[in-house]
PDB file of C-alpha atoms and ligand atoms in Angstrom:
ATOM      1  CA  UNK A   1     -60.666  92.803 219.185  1.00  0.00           C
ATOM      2  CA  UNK A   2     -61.799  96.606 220.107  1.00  0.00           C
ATOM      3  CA  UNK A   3     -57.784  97.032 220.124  1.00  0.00           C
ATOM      4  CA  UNK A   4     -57.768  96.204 216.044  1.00  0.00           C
ATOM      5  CA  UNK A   5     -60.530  97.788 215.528  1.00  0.00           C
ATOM      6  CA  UNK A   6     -59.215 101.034 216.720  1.00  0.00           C
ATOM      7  CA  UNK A   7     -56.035 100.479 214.854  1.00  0.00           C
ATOM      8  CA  UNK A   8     -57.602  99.781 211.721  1.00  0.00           C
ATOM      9  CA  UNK A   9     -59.630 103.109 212.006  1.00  0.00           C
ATOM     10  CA  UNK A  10     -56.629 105.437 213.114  1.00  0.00           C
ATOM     11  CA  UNK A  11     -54.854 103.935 209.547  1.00  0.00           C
ATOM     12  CA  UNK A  12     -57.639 104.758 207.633  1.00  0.00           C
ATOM     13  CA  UNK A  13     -57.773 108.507 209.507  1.00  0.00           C
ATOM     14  CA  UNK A  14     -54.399 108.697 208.517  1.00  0.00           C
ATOM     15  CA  UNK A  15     -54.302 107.522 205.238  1.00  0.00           C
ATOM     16  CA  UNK A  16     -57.138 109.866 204.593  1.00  0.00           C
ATOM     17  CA  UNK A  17     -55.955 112.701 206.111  1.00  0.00           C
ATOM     18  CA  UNK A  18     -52.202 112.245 204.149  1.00  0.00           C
ATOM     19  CA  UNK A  19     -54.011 112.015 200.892  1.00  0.00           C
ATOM     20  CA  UNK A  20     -52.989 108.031 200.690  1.00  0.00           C
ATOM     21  CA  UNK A  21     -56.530 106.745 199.792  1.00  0.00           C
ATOM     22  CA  UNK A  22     -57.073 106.562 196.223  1.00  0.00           C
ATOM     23  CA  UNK A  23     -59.348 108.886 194.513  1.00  0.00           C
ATOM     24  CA  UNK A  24     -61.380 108.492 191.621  1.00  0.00           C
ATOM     25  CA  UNK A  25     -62.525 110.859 188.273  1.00  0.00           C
ATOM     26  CA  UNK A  26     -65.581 109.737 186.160  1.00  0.00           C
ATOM     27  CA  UNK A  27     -65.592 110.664 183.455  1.00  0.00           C
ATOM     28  CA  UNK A  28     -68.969 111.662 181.825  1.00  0.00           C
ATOM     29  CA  UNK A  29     -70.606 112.613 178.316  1.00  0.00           C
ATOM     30  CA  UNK A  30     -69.067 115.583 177.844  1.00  0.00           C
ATOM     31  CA  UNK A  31     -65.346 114.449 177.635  1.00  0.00           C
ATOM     32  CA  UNK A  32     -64.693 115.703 181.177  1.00  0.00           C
ATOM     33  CA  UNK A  33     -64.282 114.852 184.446  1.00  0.00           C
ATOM     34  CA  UNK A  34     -67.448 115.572 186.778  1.00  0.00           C
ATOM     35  CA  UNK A  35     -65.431 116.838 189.315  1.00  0.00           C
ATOM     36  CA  UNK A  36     -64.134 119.838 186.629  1.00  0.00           C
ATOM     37  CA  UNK A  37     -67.436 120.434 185.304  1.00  0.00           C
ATOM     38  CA  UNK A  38     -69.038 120.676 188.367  1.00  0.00           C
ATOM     39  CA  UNK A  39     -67.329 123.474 189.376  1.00  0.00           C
ATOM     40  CA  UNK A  40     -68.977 125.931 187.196  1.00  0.00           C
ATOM     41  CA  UNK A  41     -72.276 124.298 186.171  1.00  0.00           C
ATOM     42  CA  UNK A  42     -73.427 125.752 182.942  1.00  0.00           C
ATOM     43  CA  UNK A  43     -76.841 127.635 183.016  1.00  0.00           C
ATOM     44  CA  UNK A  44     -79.696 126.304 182.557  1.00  0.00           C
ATOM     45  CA  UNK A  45     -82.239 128.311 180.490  1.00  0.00           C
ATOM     46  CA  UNK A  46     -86.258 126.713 179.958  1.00  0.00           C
ATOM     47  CA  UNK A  47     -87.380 126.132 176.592  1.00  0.00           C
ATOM     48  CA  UNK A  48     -90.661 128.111 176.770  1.00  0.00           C
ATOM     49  CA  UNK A  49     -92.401 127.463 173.482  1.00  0.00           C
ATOM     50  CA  UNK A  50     -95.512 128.806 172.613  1.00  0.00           C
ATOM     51  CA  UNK A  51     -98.295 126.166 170.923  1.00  0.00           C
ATOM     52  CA  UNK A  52     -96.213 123.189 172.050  1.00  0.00           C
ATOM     53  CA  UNK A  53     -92.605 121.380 171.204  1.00  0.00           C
ATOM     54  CA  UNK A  54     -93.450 118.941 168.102  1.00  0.00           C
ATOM     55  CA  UNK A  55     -92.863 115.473 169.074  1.00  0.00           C
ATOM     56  CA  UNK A  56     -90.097 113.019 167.413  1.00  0.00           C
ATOM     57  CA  UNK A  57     -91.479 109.774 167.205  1.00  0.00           C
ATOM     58  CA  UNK A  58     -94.900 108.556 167.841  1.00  0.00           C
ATOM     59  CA  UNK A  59     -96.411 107.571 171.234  1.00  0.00           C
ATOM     60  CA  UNK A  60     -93.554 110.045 172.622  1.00  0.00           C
ATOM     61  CA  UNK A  61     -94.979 111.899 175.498  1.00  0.00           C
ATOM     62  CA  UNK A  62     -94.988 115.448 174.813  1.00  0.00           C
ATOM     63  CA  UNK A  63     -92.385 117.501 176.342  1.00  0.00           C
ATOM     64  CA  UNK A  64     -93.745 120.203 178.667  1.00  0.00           C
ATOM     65  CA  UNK A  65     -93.188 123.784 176.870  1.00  0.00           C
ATOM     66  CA  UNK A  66     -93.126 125.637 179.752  1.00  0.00           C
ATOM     67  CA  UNK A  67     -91.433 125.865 183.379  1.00  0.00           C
ATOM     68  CA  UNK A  68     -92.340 123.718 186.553  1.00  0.00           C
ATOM     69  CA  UNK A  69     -90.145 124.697 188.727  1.00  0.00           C
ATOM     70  CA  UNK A  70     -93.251 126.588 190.622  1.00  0.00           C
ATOM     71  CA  UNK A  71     -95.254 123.392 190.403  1.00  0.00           C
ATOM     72  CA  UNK A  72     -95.483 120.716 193.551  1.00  0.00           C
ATOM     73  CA  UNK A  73     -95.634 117.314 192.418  1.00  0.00           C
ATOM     74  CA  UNK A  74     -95.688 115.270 195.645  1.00  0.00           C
ATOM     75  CA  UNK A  75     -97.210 112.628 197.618  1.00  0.00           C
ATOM     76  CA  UNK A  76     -99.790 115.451 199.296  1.00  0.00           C
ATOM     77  CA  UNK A  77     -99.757 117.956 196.207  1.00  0.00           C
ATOM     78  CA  UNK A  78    -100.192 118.006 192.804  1.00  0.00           C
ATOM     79  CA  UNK A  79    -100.363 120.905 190.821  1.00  0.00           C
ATOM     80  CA  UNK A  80     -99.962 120.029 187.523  1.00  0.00           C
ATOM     81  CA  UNK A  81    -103.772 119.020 187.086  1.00  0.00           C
ATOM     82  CA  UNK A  82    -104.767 122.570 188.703  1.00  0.00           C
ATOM     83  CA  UNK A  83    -105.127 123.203 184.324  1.00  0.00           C
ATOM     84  CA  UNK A  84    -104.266 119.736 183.612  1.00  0.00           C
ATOM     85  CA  UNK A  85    -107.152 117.386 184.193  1.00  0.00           C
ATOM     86  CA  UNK A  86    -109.862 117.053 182.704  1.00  0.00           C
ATOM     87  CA  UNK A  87    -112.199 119.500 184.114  1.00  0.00           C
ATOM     88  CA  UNK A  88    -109.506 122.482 184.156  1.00  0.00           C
ATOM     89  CA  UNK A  89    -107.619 121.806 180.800  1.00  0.00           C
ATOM     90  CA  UNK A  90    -109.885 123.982 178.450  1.00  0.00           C
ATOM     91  CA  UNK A  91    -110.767 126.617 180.731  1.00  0.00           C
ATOM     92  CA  UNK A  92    -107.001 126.960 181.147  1.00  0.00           C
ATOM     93  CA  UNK A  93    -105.847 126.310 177.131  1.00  0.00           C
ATOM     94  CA  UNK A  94    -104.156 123.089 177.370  1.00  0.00           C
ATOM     95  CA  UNK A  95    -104.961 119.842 176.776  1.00  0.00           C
ATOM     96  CA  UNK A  96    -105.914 116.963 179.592  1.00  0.00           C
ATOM     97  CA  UNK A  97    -103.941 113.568 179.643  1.00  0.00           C
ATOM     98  CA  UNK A  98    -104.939 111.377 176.805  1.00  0.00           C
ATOM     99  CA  UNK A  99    -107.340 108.711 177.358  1.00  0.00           C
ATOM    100  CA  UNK A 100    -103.697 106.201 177.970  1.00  0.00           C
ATOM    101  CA  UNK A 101    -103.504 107.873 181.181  1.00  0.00           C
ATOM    102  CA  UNK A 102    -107.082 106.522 182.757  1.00  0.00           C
ATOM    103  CA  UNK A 103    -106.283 102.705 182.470  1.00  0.00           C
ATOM    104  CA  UNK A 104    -105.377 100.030 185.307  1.00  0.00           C
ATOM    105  CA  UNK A 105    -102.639  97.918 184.406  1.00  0.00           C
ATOM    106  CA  UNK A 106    -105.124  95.303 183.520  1.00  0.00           C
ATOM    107  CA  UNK A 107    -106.632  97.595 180.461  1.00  0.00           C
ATOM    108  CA  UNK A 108    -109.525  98.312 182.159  1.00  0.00           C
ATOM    109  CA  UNK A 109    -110.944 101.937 182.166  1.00  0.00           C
ATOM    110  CA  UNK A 110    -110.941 104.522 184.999  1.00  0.00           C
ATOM    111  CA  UNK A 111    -112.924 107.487 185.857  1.00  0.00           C
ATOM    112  CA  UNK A 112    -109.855 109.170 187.571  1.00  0.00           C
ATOM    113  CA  UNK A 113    -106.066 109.344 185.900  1.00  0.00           C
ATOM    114  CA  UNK A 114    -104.478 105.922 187.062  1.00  0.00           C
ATOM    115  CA  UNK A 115    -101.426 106.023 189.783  1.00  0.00           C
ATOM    116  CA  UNK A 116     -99.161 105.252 187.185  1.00  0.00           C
ATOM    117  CA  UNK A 117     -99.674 107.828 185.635  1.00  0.00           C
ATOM    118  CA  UNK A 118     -99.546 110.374 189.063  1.00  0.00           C
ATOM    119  CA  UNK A 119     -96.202 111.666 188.713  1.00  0.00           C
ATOM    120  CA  UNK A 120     -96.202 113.448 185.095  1.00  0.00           C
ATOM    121  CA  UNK A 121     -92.620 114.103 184.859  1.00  0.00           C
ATOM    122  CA  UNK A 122     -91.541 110.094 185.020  1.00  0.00           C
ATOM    123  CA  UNK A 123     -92.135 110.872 181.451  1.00  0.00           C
ATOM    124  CA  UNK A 124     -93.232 114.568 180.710  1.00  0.00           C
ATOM    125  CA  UNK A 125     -89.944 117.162 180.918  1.00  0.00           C
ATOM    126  CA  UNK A 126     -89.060 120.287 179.899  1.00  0.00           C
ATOM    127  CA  UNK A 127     -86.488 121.348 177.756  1.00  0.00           C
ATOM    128  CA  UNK A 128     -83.454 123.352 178.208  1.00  0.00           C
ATOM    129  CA  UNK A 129     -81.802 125.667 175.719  1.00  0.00           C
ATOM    130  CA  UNK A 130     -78.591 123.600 175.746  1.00  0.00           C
ATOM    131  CA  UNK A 131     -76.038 121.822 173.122  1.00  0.00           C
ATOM    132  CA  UNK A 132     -76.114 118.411 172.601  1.00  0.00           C
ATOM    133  CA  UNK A 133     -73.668 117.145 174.637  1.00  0.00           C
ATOM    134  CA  UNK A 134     -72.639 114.230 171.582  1.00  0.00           C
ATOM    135  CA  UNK A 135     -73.328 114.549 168.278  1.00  0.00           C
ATOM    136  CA  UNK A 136     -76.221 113.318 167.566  1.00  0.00           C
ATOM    137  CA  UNK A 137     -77.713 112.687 164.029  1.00  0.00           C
ATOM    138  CA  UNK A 138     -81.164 111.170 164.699  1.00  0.00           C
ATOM    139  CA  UNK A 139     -84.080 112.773 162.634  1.00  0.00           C
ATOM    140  CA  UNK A 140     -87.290 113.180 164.499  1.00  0.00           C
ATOM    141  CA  UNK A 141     -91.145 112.937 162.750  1.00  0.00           C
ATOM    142  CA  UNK A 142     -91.362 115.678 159.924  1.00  0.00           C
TER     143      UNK A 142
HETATM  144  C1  HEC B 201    -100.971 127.225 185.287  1.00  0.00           C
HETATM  145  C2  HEC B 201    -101.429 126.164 184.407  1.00  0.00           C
HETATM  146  C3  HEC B 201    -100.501 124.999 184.162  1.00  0.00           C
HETATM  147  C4  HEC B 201     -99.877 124.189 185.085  1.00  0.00           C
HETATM  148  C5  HEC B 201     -99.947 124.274 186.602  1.00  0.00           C
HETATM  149  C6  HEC B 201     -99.153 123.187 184.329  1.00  0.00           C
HETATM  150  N1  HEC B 201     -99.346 123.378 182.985  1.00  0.00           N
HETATM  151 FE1  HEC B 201     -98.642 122.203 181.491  1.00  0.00          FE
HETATM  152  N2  HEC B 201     -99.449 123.453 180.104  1.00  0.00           N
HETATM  153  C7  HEC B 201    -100.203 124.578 180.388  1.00  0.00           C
HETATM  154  C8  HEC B 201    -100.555 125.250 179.138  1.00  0.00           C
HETATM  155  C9  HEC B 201    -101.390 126.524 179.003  1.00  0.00           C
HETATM  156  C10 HEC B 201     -99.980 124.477 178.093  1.00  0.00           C
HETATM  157  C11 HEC B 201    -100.037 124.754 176.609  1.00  0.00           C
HETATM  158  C12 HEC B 201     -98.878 125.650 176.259  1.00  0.00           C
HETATM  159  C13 HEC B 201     -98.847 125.985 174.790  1.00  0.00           C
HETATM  160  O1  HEC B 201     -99.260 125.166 173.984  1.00  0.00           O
HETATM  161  O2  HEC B 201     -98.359 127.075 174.492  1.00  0.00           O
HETATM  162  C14 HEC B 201     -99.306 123.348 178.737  1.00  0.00           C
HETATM  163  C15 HEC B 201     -98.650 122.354 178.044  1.00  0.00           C
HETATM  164  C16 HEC B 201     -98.143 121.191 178.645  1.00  0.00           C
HETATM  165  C17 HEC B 201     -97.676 120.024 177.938  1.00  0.00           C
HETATM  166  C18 HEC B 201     -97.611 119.841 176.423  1.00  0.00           C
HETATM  167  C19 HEC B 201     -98.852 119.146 175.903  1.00  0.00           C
HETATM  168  C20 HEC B 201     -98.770 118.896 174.396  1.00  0.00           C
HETATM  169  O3  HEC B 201     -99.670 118.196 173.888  1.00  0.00           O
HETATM  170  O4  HEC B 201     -97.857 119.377 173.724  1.00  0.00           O
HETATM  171  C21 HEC B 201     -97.284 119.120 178.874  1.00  0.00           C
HETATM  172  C22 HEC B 201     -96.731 117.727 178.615  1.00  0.00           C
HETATM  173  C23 HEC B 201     -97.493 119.718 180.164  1.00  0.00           C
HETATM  174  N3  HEC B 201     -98.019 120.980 180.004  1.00  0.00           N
HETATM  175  C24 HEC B 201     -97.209 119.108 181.359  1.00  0.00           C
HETATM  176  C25 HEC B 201     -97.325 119.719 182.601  1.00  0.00           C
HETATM  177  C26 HEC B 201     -96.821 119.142 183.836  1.00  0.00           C
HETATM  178  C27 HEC B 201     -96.122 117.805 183.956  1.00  0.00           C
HETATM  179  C28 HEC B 201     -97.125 120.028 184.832  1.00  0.00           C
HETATM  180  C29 HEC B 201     -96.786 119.927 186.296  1.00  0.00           C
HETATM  181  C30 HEC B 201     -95.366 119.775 186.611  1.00  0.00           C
HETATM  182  C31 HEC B 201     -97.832 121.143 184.223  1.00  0.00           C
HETATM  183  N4  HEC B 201     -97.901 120.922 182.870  1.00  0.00           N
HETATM  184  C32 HEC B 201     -98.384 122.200 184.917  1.00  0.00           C
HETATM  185  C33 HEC B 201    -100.594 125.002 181.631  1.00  0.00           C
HETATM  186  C34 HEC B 201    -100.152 124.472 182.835  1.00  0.00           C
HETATM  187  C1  HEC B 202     -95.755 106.564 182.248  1.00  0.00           C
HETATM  188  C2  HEC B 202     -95.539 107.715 181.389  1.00  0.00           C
HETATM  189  C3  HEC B 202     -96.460 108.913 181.522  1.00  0.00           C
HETATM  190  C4  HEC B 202     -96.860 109.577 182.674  1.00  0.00           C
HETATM  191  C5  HEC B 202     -96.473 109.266 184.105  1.00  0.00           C
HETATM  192  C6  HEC B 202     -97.682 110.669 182.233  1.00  0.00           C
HETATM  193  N1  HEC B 202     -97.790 110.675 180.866  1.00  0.00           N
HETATM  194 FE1  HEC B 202     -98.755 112.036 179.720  1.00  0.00          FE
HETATM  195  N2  HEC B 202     -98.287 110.993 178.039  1.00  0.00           N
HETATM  196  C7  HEC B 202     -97.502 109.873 177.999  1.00  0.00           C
HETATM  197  C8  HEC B 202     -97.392 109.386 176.622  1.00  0.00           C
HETATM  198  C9  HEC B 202     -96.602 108.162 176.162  1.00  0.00           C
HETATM  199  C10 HEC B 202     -98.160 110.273 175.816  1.00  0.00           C
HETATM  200  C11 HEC B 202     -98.372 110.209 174.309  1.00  0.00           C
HETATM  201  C12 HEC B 202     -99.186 109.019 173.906  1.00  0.00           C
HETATM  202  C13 HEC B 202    -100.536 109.074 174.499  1.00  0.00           C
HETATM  203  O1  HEC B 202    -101.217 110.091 174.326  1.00  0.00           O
HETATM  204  O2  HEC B 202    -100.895 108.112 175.159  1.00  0.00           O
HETATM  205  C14 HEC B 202     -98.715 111.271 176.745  1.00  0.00           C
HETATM  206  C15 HEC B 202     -99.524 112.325 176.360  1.00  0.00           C
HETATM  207  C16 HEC B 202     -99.899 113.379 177.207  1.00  0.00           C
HETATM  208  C17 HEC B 202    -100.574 114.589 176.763  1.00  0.00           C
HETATM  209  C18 HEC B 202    -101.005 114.923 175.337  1.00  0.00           C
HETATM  210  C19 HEC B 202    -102.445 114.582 175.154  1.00  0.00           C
HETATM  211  C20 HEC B 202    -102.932 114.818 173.749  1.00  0.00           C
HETATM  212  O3  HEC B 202    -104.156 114.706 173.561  1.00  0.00           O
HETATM  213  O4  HEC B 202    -102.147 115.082 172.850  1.00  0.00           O
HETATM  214  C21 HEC B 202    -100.752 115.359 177.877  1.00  0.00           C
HETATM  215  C22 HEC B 202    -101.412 116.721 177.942  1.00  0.00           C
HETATM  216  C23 HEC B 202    -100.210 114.629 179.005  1.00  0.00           C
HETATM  217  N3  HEC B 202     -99.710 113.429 178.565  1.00  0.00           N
HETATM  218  C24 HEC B 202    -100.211 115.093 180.302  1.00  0.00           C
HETATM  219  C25 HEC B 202     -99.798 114.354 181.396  1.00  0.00           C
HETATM  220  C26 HEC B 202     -99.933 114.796 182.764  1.00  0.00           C
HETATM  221  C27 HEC B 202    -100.533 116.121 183.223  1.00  0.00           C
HETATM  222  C28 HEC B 202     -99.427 113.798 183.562  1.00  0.00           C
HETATM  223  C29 HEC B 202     -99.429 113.731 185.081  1.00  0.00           C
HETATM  224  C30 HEC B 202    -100.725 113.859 185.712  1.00  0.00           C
HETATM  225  C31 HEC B 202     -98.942 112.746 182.675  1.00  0.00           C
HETATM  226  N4  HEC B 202     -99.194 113.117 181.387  1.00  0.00           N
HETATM  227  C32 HEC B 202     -98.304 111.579 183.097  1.00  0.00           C
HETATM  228  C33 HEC B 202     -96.880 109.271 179.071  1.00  0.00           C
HETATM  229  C34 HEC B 202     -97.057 109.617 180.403  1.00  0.00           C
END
């Protein structure tokens, strides 16, 4: 049995190692293999607006209109209400969660921001200054 065994691994060595294993491209979005683009990944640059990024559609979270790359959002940490909750928000010239983000799953109303609603980027991102990778036609909220 071991005797197989080692046989069958040696054959895979050597297929691997002569380039006989088959490979595979995906191909993604942009028209191109991953493998190619990933070579040179393009550069990412943060949309930093000023007053806000208007939303598209209503009920869409906001997206966040400046960086976070500074900001830990972990199990221990969270930095984002350092000016985000409710007590920090106008002293720091943003806006707290909406009222949404203080209810259970049952509807009922909390006194702290619910769980679900702990790790802000599950829904809040930021934006980069980037092409659309498809053409896209879709016409947001005047
Ligand atoms: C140092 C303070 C600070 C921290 C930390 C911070 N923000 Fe902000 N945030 C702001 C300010 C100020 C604005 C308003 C910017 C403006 O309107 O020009 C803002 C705007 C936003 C908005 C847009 C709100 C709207 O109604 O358009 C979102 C969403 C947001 N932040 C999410 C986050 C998330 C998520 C984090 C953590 C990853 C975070 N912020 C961390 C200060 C902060
Ligand atoms: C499960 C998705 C989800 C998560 C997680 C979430 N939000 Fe939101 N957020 C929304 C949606 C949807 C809206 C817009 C509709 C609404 O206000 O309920 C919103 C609105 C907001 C607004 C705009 C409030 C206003 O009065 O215009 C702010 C600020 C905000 N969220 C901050 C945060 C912060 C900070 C966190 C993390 C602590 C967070 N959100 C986590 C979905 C989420």
């Amino acid at each position: 049995m071991n005797k197989i065994r080692t046989i069958l691994t040696l054959s895979f060595v050597i297929a691997g190692l002569s380039g006989a294993m088959p490979t595979f491209a995906l191909d993604s979005l942009r028209g191109a293999a991953i493998e190619k683009m990933s070579a040179q990944p393009a550069k990412r640059r943060i949309d930093i607006v000023e007053g806000g990024i208007e939303r598209s559609f209503e009920e869409q979270p906001p997206m966040i209109p400046h960086r976070i790359e500074t900001y830990a959002l972990n199990l221990r940490q969270q930095d984002c209400l350092n000016c985000h909750s409710r007590a920090r928000a106008e002293a720091e010239n943003t806006k707290p969660p909406s009222d949404s983000h203080f209810v259970d799953r049952d509807g009922n109303q909390l006194e702290r921001l619910s769980s679900r609603r702990y790790f802000c980027t599950q829904c809040h991102m930021v934006q980069i200054k980037g092409k659309p990778l498809v053409e896209n036609t879709f016409e947001g909220l005047e």
